[in-house]
Tab-separated table of C-alpha atoms in Angstrom:
chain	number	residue	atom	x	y	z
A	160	UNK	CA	0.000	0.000	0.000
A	161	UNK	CA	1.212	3.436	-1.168
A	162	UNK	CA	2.217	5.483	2.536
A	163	UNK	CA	0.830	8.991	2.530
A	164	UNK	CA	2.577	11.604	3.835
A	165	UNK	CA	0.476	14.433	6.284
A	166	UNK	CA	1.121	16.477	2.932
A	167	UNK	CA	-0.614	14.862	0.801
A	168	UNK	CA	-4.384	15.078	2.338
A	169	UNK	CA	-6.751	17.693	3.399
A	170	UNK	CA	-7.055	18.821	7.216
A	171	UNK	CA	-10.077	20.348	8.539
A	172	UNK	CA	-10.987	21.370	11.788
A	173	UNK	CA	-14.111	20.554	13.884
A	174	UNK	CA	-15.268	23.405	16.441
A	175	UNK	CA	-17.567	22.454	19.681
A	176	UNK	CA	-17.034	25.987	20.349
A	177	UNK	CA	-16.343	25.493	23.712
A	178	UNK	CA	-17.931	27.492	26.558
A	179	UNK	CA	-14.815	28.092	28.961
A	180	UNK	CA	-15.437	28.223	32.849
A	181	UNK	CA	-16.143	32.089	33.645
A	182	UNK	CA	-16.972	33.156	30.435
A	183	UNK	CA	-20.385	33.319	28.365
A	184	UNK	CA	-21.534	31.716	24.708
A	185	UNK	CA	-20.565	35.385	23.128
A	186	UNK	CA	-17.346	35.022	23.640
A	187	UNK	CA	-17.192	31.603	22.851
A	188	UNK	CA	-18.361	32.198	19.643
A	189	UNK	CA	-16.193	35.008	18.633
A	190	UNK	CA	-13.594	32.685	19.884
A	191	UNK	CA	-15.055	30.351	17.173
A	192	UNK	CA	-14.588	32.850	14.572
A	193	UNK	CA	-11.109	33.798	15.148
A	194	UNK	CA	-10.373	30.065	15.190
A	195	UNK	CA	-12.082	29.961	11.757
A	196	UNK	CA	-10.460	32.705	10.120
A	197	UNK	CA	-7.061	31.784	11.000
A	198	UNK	CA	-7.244	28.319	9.955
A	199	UNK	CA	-8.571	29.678	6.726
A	200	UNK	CA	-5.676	31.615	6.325
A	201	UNK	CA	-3.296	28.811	7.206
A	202	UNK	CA	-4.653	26.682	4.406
A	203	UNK	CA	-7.531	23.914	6.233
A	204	UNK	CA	-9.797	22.468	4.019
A	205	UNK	CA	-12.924	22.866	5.790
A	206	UNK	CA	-14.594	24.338	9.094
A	207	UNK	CA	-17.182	21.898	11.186
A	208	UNK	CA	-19.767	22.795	13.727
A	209	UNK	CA	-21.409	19.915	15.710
A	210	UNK	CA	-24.426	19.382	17.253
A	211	UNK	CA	-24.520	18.618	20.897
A	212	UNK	CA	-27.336	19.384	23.879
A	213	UNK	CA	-28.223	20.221	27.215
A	214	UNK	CA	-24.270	20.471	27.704
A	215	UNK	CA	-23.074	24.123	29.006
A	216	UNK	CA	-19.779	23.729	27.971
A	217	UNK	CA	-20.594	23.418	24.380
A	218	UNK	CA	-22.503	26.051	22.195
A	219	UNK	CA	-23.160	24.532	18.870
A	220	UNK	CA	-26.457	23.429	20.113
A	221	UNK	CA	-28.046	26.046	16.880
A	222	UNK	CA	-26.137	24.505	14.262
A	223	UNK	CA	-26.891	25.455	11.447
A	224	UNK	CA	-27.067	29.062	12.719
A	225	UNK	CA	-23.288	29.035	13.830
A	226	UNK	CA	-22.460	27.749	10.707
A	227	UNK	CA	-24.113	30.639	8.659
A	228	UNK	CA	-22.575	32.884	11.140
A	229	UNK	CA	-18.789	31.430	10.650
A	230	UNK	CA	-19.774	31.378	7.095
A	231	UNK	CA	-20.542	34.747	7.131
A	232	UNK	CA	-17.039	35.738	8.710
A	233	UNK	CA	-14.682	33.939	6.605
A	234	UNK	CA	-13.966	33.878	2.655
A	235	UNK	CA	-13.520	30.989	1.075
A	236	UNK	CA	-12.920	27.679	3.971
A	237	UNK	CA	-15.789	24.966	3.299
A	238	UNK	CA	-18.625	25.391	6.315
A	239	UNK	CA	-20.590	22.545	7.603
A	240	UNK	CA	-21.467	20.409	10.176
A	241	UNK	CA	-20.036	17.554	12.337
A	242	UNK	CA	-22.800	16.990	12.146
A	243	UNK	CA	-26.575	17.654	12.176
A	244	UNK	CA	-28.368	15.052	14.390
A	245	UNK	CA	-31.003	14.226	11.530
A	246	UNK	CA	-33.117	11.982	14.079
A	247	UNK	CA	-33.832	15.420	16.031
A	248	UNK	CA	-35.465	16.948	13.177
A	249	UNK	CA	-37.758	16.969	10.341
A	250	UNK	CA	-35.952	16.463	7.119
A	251	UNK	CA	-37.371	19.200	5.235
A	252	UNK	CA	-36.180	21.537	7.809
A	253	UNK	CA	-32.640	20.606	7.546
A	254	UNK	CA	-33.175	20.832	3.738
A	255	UNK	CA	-34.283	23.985	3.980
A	256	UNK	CA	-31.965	25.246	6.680
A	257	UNK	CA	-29.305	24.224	4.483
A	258	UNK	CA	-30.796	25.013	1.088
A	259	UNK	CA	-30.444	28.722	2.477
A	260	UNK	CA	-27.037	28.355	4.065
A	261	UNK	CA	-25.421	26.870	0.344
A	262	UNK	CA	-28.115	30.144	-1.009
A	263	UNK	CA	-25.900	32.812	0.903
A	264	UNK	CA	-22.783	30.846	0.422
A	265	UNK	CA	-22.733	28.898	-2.319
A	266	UNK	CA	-20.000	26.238	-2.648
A	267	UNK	CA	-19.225	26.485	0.780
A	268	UNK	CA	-21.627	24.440	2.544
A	269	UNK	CA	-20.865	20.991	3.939
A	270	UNK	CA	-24.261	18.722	5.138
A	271	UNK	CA	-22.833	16.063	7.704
A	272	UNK	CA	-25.528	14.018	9.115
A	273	UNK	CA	-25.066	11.921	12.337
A	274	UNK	CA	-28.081	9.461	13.578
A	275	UNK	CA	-27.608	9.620	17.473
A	276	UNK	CA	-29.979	12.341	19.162
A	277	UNK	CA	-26.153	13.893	20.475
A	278	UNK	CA	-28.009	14.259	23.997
A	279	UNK	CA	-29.233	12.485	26.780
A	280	UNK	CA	-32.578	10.631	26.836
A	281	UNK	CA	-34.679	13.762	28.875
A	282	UNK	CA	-32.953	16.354	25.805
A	283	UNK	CA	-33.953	13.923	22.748
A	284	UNK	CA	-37.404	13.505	24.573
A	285	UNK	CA	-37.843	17.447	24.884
A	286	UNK	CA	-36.460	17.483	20.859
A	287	UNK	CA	-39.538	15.859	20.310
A	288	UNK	CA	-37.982	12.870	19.418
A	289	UNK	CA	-39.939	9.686	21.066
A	290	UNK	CA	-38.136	7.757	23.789
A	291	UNK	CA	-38.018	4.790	21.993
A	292	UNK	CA	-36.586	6.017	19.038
A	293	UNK	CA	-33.555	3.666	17.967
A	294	UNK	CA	-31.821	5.457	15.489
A	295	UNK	CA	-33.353	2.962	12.931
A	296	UNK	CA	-35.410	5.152	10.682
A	297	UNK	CA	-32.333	7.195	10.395
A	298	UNK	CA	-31.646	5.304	6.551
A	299	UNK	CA	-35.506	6.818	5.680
A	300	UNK	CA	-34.758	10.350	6.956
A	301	UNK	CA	-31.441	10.664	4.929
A	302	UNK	CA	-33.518	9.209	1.365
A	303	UNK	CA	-36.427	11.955	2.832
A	304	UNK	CA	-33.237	14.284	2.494
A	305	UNK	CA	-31.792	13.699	-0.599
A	306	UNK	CA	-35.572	13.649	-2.557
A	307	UNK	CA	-35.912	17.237	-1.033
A	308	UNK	CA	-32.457	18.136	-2.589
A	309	UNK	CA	-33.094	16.609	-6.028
A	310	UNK	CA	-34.139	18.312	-9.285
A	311	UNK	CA	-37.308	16.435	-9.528
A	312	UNK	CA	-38.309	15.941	-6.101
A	313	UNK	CA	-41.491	13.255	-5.264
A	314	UNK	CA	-44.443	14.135	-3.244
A	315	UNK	CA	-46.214	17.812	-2.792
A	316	UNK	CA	-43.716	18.969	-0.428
A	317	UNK	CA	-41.051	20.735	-1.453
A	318	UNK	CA	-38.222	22.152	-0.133
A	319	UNK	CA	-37.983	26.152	-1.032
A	320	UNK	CA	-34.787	26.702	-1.337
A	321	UNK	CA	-32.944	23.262	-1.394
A	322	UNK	CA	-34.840	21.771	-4.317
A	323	UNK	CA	-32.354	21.044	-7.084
A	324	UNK	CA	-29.120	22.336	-4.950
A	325	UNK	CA	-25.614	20.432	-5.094
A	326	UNK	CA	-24.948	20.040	-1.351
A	327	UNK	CA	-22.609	17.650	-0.010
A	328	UNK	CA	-24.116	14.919	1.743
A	329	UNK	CA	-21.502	13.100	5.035
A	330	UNK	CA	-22.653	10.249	6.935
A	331	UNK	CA	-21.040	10.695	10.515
A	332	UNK	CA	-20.914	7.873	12.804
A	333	UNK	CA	-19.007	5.595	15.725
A	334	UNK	CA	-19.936	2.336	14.445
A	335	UNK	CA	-20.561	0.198	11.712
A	336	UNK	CA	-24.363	1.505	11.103
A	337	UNK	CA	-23.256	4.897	9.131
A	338	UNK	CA	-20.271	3.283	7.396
A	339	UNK	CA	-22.159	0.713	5.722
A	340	UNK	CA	-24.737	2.897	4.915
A	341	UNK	CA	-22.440	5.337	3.575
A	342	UNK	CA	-21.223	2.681	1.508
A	343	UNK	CA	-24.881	1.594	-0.061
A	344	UNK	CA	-25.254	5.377	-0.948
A	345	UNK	CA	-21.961	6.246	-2.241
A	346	UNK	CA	-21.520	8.684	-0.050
A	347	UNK	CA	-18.559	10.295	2.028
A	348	UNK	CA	-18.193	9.106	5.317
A	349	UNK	CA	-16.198	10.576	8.714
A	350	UNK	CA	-15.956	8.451	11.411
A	351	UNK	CA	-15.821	9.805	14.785
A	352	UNK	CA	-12.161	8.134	15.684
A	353	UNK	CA	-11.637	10.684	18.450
A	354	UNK	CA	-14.410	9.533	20.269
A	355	UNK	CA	-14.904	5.793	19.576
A	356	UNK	CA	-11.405	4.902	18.471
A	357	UNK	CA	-11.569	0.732	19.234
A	358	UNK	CA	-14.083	1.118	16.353
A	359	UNK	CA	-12.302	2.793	13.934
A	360	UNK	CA	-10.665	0.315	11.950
A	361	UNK	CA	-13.911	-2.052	11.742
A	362	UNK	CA	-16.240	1.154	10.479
A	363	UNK	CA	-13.647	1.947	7.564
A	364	UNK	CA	-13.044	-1.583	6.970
A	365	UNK	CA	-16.954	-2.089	6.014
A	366	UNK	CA	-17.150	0.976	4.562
A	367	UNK	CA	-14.399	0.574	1.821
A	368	UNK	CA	-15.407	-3.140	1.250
A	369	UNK	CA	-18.978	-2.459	0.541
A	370	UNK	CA	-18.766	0.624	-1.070
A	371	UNK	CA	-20.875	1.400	-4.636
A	372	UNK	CA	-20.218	4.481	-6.767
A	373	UNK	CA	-22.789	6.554	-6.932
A	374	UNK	CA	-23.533	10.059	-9.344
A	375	UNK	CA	-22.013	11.503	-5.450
A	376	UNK	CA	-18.732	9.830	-5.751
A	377	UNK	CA	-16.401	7.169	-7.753
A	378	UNK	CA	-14.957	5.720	-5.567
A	379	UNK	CA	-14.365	5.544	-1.152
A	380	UNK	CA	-13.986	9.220	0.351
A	381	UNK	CA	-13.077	8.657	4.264
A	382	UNK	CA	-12.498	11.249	6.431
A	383	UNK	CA	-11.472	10.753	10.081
A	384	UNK	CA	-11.810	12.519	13.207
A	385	UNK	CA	-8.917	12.761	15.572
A	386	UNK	CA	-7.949	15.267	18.753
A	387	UNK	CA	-4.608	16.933	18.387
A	388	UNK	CA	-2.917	18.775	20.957
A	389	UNK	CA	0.005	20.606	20.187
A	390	UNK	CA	2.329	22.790	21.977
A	391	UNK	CA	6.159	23.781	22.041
A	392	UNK	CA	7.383	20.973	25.205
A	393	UNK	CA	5.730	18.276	26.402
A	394	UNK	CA	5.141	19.263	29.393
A	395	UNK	CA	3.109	22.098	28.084
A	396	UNK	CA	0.729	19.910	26.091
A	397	UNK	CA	0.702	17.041	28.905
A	398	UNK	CA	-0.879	20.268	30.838
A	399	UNK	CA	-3.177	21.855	28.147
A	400	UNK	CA	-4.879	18.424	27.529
A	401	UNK	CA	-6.261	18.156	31.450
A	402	UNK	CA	-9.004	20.531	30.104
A	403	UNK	CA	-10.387	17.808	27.961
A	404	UNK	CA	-8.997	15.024	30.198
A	405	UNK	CA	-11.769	17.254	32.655
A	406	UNK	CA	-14.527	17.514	29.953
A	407	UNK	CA	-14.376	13.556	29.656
A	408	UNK	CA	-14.657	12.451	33.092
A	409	UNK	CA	-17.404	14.956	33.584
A	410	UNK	CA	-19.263	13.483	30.824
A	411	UNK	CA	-18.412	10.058	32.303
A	412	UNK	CA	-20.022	10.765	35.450
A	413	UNK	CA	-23.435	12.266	33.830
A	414	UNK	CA	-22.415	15.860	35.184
A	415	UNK	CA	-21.463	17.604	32.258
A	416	UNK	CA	-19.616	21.143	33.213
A	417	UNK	CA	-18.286	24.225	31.293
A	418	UNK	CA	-14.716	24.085	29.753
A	419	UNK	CA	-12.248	23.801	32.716
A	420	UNK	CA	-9.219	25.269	32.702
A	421	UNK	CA	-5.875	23.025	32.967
A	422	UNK	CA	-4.637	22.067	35.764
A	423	UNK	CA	-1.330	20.732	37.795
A	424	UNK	CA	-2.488	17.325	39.592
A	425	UNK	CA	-4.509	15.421	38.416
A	426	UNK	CA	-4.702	13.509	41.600
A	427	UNK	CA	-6.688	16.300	43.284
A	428	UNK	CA	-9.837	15.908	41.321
A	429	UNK	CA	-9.381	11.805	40.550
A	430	UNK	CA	-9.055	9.176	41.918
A	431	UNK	CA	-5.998	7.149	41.530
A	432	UNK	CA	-7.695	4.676	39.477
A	433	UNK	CA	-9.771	7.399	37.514
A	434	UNK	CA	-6.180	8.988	36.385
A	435	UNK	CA	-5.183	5.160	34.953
A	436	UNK	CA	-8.343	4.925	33.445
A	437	UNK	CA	-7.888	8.283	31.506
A	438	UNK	CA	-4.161	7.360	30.943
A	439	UNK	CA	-5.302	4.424	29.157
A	440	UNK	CA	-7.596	6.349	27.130
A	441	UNK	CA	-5.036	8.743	26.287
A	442	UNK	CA	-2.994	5.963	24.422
A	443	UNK	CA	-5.368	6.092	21.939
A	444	UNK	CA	-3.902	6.512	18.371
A	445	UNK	CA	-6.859	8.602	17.990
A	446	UNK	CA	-5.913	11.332	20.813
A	447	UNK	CA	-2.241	12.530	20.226
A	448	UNK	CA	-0.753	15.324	22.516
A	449	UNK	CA	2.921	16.550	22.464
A	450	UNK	CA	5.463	18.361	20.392
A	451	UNK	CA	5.159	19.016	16.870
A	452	UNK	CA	7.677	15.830	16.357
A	453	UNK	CA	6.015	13.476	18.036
A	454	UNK	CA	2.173	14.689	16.684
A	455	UNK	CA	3.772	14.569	12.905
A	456	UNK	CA	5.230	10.980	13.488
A	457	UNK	CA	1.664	9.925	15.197
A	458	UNK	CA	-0.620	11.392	13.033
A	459	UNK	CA	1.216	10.225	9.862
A	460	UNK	CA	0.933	6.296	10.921
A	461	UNK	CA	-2.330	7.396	12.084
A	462	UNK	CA	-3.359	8.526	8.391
A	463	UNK	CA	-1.646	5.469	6.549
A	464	UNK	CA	-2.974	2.867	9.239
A	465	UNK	CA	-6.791	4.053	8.100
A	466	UNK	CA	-6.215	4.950	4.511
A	467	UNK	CA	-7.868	8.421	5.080
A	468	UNK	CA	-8.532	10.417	2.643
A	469	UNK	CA	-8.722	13.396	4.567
A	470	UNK	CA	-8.675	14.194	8.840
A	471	UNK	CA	-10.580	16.159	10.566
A	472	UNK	CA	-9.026	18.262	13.890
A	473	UNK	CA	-10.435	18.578	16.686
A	474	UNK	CA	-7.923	20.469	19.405
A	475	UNK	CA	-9.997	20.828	23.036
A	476	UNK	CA	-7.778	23.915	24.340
A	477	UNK	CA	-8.875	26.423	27.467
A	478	UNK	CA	-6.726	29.135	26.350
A	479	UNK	CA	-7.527	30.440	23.106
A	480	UNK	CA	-3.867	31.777	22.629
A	481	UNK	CA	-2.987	27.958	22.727
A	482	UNK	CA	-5.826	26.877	20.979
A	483	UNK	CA	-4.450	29.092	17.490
A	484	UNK	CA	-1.105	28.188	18.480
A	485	UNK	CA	-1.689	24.680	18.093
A	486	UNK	CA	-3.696	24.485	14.715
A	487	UNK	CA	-0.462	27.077	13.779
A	488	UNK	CA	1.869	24.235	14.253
A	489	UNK	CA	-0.168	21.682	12.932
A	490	UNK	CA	-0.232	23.869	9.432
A	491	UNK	CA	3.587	23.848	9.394
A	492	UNK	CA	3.266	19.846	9.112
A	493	UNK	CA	1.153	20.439	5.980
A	494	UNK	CA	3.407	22.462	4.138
């Protein structure tokens, strides 16, 4: 198999926009759009948002509003989302949502589509999405999707505007559901590697094996999703990455907070198993935190090991000083 270098394949960057202990959604979205227009200029393919609930340390919740605002703010980066949670709406909204996003921005506009509510039970309930909702009808809502997007759409309803627009169509996912259905459609895929990386390998597996060309796409188009961390020592990234190292265990527990800040010992907010618990996860291929050497030698086997196509970024950082410095150095491996 022919080894890719971190040169060779698009890098995007997928936003939560965090909501930092102490401060308020404003500035975490005009946090959001620096981030956005500096990783325009530094060359990154595209710029996701993702949908998330009923958690106040993330503000994408509006999705498709943040991305018409970071849209609206930059010149030229691809805007999308990381995705839409299509079981938490009705199709024809999203196609019109988005049929007026690619309106205002056209050739910009990126439609990922996930199939878990991105919530708890209570949120997906108050979405208006039934409690026993499975997920299942998710293969329906996505052909409801694409018929509101095509030139000749069936049925009286119409979607005004989408009808007859070119927009990307992702399937997101964790497991093997999206990535086979991904690969029925001839569709792009991203798997979520940063967040269900002992998965990873089976979900691309099925996904290049059973994949059909479609008018979308000739062949397999993977993109996956990884959390970088970069700083100039070790030590420095070691320290940035307790933020998310926080965010995790929160989430863990079922008591979601706002963005921590780093901090020194671990040991005074964990126990002693919790930290080799998290240590464990950290080994993860899929979560890489260090120097610029040592993330360019990981991510690189990390990119030939999957045969992606393309990787998405996703850097968890309290300070936003560190948060452009890392995507900064990052975009020095991809010249």
């Amino acid at each position: 198999m022919t080894q890719k270098t971190f040169q060779q394949i698009p890098v995007a960057v997928l936003d939560l926009a965090p909501i930092n202990e102490g401060s308020t959604t404003t500035e975490s979205f005009a946090n959001s759009v620096e981030l956005a227009q500096h990783v325009e200029k530094l060359g990154f393919n595209r710029y996701w948002l993702a949908e998330h609930h009923n958690m106040p340390g993330i503000g994408s919740s509006a999705t498709s509003v943040l991305i018409g605002h970071i849209a609206g703010k930059t010149n030229s980066i691809r805007v999308g989302s990381g995705g839409v949670m299509l079981p938490n709406h009705a199709p024809l909204v999203i196609a019109e949502q988005f049929g007026t996003l690619a309106s205002l921005y056209p050739d910009r506009i990126d439609l990922g589509l996930g199939r878990a509510p991105g919530s708890d039970q209570a949120t997906a309930y108050a979405l208006r999405r039934t409690l026993h909702s499975t997920g299942d009808e998710f293969p329906q809502q996505v052909m409801e999707l694409e018929n509101y997007f095509s030139d000749k759409p069936v049925g009286r309803v119409k979607a005004y505007p989408g009808t007859g627009m070119d927009i990307p169509i992702w399937l997101l996912g964790s497991s093997g559901f999206s990535a086979q259905l991904a690969a029925q459609k001839g569709l792009p895929f991203s798997f979520a590697s940063h967040f269900a990386p002992d998965f990873t390998m089976q979900a691309l597996q099925l996904y290049h094996q059973n994949f059909k060309p479609s008018a979308a796409l000739d062949s397999p188009y993977a993109m996956v999703g990884v959390s970088v961390i970069i700083a100039d020592t070790q030590e420095r990234a070691e320290w940035l990455a307790t933020s998310s190292q926080q965010q995790m265990f929160a989430l863990m527990k079922g008591e979601p907070t706002t963005f921590q800040p780093p901090i020194d010992d671990l040991g005074s907010v964990w126990t002693p198993r919790e930290i080799v618990m998290f240590r464990d996860k950290l080994k993860s291929e899929s979560m890489i935190v260090g120097t610029p050497e040592l993330v360019r030698e990981k991510l690189a086997a990390f990119i030939n090991k999957t045969r992606a196509n393309e990787v998405i970024v996703n850097s968890p950082i309290f300070y936003q000083e560190d948060r452009l410095h890392s995507y900064s150095l990052l975009a020095e491996m991809m010249e």
